[in-house]
Short mmCIF file of C-alpha atoms and ligand atoms in Angstrom, two decimals:
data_model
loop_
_atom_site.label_atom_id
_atom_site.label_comp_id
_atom_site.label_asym_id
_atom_site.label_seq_id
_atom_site.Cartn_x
_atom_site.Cartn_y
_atom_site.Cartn_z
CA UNK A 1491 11.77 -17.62 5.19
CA UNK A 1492 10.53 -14.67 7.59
CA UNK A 1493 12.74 -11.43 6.10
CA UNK A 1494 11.64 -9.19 9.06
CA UNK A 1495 11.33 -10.37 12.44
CA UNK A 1496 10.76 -8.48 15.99
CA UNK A 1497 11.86 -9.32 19.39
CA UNK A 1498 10.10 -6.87 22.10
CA UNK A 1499 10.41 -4.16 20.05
CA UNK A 1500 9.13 -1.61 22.13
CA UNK A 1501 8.89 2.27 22.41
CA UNK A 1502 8.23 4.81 25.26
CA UNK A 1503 7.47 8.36 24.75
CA UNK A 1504 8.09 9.47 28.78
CA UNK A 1505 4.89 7.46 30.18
CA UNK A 1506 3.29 6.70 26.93
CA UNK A 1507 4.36 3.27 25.69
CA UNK A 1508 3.80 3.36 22.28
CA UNK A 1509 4.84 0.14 20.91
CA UNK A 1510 4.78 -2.37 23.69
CA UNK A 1511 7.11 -5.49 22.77
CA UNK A 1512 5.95 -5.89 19.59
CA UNK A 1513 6.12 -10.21 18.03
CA UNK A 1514 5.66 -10.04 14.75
CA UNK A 1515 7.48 -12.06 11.73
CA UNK A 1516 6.54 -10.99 8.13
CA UNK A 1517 7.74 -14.06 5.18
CA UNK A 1518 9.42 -13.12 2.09
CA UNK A 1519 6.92 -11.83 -0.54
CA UNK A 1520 4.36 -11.57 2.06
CA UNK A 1521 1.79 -8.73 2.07
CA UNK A 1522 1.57 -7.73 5.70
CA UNK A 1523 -0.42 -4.88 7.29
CA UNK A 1524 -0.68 -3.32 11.07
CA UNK A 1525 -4.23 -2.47 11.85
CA UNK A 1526 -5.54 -0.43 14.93
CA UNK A 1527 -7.26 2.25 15.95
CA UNK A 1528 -5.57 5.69 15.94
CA UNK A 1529 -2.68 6.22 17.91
CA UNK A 1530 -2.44 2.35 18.34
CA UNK A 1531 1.36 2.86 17.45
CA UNK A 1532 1.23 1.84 13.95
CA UNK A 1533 3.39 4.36 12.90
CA UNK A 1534 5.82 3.91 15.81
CA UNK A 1535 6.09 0.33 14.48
CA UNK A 1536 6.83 1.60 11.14
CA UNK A 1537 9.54 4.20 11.99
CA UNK A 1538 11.58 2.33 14.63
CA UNK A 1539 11.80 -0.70 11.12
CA UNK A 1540 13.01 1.40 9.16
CA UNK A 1541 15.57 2.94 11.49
CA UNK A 1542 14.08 6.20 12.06
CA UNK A 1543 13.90 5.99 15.68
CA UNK A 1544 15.70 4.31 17.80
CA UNK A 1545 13.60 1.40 20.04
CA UNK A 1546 13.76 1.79 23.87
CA UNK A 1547 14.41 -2.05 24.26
CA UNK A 1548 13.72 -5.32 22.16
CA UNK A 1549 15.26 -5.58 18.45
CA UNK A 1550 14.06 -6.17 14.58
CA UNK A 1551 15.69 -8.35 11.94
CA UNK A 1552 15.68 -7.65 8.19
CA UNK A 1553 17.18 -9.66 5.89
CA UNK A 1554 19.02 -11.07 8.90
CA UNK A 1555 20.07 -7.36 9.93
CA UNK A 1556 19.31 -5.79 13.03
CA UNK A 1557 17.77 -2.32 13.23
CA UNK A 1558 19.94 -1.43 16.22
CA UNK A 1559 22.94 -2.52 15.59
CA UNK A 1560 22.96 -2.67 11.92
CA UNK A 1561 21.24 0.06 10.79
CA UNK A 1562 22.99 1.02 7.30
CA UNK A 1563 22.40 -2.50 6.48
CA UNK A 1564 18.80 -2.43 6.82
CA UNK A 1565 18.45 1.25 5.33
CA UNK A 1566 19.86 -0.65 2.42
CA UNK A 1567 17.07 -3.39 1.74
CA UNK A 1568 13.83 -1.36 2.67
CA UNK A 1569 11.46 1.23 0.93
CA UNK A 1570 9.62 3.64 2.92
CA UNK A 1571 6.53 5.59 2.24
CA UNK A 1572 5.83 7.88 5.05
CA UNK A 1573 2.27 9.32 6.90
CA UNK A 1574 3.50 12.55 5.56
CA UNK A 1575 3.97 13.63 1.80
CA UNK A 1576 7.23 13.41 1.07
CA UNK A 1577 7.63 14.64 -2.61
CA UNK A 1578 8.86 18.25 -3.62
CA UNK A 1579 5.64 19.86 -5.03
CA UNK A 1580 8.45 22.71 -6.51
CA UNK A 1581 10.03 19.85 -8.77
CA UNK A 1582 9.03 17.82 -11.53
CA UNK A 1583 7.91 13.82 -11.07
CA UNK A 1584 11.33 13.36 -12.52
CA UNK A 1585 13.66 15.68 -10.67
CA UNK A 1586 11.78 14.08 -7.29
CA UNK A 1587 12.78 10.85 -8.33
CA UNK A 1588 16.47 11.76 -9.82
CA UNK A 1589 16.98 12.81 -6.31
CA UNK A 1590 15.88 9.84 -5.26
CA UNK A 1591 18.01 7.63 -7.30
CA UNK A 1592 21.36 10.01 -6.33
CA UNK A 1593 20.19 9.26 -2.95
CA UNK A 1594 20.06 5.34 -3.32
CA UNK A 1595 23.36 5.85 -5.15
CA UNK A 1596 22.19 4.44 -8.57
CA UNK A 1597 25.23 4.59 -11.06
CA UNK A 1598 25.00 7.42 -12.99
CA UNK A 1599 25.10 5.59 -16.48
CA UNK A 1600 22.06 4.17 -15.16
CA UNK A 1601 20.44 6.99 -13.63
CA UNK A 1602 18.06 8.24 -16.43
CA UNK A 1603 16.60 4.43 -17.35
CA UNK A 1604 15.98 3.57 -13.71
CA UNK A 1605 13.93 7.06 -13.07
CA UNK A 1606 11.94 6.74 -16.47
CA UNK A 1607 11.30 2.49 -16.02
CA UNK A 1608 10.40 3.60 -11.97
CA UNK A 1609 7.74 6.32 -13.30
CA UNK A 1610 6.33 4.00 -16.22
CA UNK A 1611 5.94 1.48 -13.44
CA UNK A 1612 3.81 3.77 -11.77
CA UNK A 1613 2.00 4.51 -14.66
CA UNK A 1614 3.59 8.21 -14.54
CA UNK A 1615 5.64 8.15 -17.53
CA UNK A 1616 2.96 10.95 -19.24
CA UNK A 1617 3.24 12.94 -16.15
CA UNK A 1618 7.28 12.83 -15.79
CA UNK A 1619 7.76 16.64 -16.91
CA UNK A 1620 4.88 18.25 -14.95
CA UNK A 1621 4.90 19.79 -11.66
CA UNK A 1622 4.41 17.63 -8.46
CA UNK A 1623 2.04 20.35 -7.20
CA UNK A 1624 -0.35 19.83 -10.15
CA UNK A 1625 -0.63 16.25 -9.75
CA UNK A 1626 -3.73 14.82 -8.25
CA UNK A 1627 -3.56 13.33 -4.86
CA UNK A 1628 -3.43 9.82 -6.03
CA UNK A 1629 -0.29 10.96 -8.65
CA UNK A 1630 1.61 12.14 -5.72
CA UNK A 1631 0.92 8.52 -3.64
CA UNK A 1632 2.38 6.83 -6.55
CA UNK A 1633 4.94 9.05 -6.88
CA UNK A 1634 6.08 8.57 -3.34
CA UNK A 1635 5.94 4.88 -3.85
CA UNK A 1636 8.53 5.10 -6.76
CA UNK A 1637 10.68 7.24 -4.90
CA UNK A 1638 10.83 4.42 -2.28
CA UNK A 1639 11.36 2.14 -4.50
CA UNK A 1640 14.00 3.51 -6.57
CA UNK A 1641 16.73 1.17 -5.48
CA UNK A 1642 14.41 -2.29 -5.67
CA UNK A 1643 14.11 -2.55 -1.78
CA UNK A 1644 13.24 -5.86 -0.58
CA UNK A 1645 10.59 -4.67 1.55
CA UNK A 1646 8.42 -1.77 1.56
CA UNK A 1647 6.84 -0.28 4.30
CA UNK A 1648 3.98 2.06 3.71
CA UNK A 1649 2.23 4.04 6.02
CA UNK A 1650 -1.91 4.81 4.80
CA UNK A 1651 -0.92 4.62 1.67
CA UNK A 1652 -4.22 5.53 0.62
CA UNK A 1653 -5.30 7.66 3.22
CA UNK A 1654 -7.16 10.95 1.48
CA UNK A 1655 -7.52 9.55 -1.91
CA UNK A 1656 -10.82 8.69 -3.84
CA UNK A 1657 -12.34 5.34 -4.32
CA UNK A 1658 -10.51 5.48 -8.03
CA UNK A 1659 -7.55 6.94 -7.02
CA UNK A 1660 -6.97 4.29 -3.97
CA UNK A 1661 -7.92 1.27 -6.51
CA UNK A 1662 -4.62 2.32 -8.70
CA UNK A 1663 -2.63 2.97 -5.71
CA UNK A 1664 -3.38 -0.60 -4.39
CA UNK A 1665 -2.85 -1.72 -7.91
CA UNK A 1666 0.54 -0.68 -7.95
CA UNK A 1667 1.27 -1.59 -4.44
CA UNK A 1668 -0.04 -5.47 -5.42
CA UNK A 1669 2.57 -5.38 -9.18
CA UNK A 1670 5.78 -4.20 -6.88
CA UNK A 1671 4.56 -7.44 -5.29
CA UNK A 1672 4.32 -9.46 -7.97
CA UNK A 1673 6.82 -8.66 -10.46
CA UNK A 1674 9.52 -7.77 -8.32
CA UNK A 1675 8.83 -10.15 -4.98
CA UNK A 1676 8.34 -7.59 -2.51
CA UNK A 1677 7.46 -7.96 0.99
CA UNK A 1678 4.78 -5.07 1.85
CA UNK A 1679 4.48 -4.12 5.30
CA UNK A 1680 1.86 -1.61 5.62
CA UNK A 1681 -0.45 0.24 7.74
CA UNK A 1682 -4.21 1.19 6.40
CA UNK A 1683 -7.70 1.74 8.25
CA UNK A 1684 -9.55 0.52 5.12
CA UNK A 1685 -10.25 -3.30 6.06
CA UNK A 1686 -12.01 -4.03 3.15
CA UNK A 1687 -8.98 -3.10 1.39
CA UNK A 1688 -7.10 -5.18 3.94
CA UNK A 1689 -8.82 -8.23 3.40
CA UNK A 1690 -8.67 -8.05 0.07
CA UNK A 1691 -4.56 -7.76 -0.59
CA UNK A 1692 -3.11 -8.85 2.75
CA UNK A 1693 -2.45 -12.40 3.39
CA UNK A 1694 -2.17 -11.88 6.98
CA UNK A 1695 -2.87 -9.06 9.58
CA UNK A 1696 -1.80 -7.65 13.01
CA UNK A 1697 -4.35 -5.68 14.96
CA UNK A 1698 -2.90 -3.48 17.15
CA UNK A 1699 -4.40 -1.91 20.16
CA UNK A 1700 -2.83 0.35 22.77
CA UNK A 1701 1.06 0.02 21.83
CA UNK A 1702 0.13 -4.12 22.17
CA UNK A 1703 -0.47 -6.62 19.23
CA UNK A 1704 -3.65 -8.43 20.08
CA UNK A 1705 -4.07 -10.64 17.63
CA UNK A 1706 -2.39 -12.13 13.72
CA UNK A 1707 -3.41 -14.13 11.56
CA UNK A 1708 -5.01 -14.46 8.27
CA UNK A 1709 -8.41 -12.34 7.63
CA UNK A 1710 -10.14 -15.59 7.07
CA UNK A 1711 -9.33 -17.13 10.58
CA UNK A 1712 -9.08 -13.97 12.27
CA UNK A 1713 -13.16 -13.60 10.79
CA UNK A 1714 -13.63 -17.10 11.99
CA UNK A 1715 -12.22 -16.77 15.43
CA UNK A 1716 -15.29 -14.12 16.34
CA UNK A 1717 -17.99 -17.01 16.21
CA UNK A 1718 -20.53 -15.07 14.30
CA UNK A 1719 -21.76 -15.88 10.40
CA UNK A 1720 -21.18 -12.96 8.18
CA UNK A 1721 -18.21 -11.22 10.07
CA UNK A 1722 -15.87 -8.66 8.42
CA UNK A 1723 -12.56 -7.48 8.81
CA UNK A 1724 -14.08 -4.57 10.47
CA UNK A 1725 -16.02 -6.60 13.01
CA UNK A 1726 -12.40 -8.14 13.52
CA UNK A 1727 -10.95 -4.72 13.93
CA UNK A 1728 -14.00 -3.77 16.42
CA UNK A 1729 -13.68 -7.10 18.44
CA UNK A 1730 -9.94 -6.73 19.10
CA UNK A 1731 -9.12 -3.23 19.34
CA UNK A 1732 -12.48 -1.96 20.31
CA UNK A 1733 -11.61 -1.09 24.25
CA UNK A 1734 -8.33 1.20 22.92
CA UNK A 1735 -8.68 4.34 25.64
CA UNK A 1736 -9.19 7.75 23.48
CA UNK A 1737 -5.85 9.01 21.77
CA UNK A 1738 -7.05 12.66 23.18
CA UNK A 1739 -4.31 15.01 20.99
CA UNK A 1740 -4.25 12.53 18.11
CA UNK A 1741 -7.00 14.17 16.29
CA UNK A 1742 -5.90 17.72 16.31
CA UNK A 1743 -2.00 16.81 15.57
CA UNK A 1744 -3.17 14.65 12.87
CA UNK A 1745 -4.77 16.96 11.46
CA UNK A 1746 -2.37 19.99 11.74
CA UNK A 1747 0.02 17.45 10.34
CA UNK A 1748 -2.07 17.50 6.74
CA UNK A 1749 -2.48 21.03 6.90
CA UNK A 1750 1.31 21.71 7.09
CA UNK A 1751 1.49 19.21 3.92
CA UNK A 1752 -1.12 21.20 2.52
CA UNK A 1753 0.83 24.28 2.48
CA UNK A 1754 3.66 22.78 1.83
CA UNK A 1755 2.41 21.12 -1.79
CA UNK A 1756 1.01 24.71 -2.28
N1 LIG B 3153 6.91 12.05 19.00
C1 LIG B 3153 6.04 11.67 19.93
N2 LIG B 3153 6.12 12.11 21.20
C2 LIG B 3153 5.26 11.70 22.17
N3 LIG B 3153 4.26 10.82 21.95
C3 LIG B 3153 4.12 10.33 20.71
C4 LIG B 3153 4.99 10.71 19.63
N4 LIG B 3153 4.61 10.05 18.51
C5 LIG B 3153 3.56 9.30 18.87
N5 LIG B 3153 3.26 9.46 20.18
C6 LIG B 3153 2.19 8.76 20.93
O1 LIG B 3153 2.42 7.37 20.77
C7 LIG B 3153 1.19 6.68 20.58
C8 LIG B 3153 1.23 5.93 19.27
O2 LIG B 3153 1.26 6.85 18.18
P1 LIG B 3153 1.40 6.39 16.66
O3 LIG B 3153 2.49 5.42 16.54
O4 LIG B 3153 1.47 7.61 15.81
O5 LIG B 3153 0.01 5.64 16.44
P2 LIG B 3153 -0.79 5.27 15.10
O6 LIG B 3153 0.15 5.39 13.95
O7 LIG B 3153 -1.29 3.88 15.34
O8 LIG B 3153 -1.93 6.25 15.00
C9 LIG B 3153 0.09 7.72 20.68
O9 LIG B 3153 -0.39 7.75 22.00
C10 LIG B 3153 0.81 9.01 20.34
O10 LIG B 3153 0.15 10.11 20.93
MG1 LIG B 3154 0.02 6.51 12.18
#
């Protein structure tokens, strides 16, 4: 069964149409991720599923629910790890997540075993009294993930998930992505530029290029399709989304974007 489905879903900023009726369906359980260059609209994509922005035409279904016209509905079955940090560096790993949890509207009674079995998850348990801004960079990832996942969504969206981290650092994060996947059935919907990393865990992939999809499948067949012995995910990624015109701001709000998290984790 497809839990998330798009009609059109499309999105224009003035001129600039950012996601340009977007097809896809994702299956229940499925690990799913939008690839593209920069300013492709992966994010876009991201924000108008989990009801964050409002789409300028076309719809999404999850779980059956539509983003525009059921909104509290969806908000109810999804997880969502932003581009930016999103944890209180101020607070403790456990005060982020009791926030979290009050948030989600987990019965109090419950409250205290949901935040410490959501941290041990993470493998955090050791690191539940400490500051958030004294965590390591890969700490605060997984932290973010358990926030989002504080109520058991059925699907998760993350957004670079591993985007900063070291080589160690991104292997646990993808770890932990993979076990909410396993043990608990979710459907991951994520964005990443690592396509090693992409061919490894996702069973299919959507490139995108210039607000358009232009091409899903699996990574095998999408390798296949280019004709040539030896291809990678990345030759994929080159192949399809290789003519995308230069996103000419995206590099300097991007990065004044991390500096303001910067500051903002202390
Ligand atoms: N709030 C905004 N206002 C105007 N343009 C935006 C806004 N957010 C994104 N864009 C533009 O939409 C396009 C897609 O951006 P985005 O979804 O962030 O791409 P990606 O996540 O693939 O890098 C880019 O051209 C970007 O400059
Ligand atoms: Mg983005």
């Amino acid at each position: 069964m497809d839990i998330l489905v798009t009609k059109d879903l499309t999105k224009a900023y003035g001129k600039v149409i950012a996601a340009n009726a977007v097809n896809i369906s994702v299956a229940q359980g499925e690990v799913f991720a939008l690839l593209g260059p920069n300013g492709a609209g992966k994010s876009t994509v991201l924000k108008m599923l989990t009801t964050l922005l409002p789409p300028t035409s076309g719809d999404a279904f999850i779980d059956g629910n539509s983003i525009r016209t059921q909104p509290n509905k969806v908000r109810k079955s999804i997880g969502y790890v932003p581009q930016m940090l999103a944890a209180d560096g101020s607070l403790t790993g456990y005060e982020n997540l009791r926030i979290f949890a009050k948030l989600y509207d987990i019965p109090s009674a419950e409250l205290k075993q949901r935040v410490n079995d959501t941290l041990a998850f993470m493998g955090l348990a050791d690191s539940a009294k400490k500051l958030v801004k004294d965590y390591s960079g890969g700490m605060i990832r997984k932290l973010e993930i358990a926030q989002a996942m504080m109520h058991r969504p059925k699907v998760m969206f993350l957004d670079e998930p591993t985007v900063g981290l070291d080589p160690i650092a991104r292997k646990t994060v993808w770890e932990h992505i993979m076990q909410l996947q396993k043990e608990y059935g979710t459907t991951i919907v994520m964005t990443t530029h690592l396509m090693e990393e992409a061919d490894e865990i996702c069973r299919r992939v959507a490139l995108m290029s210039n607000g358009k999809i232009v091409a899903t499948d699996t990574p095998a067949n999408l390798k296949a399709s280019l004709n040539k012995p030896g291809a990678t995910l990345e030759d994929v990624f080159i192949f399809y989304t290789g003519n995308q015109k230069e996103d000419e701001d995206g590099g300097i709000r991007n990065i004044s974007r991390e500096r303001r998290t910067a500051s903002r984790l202390g």
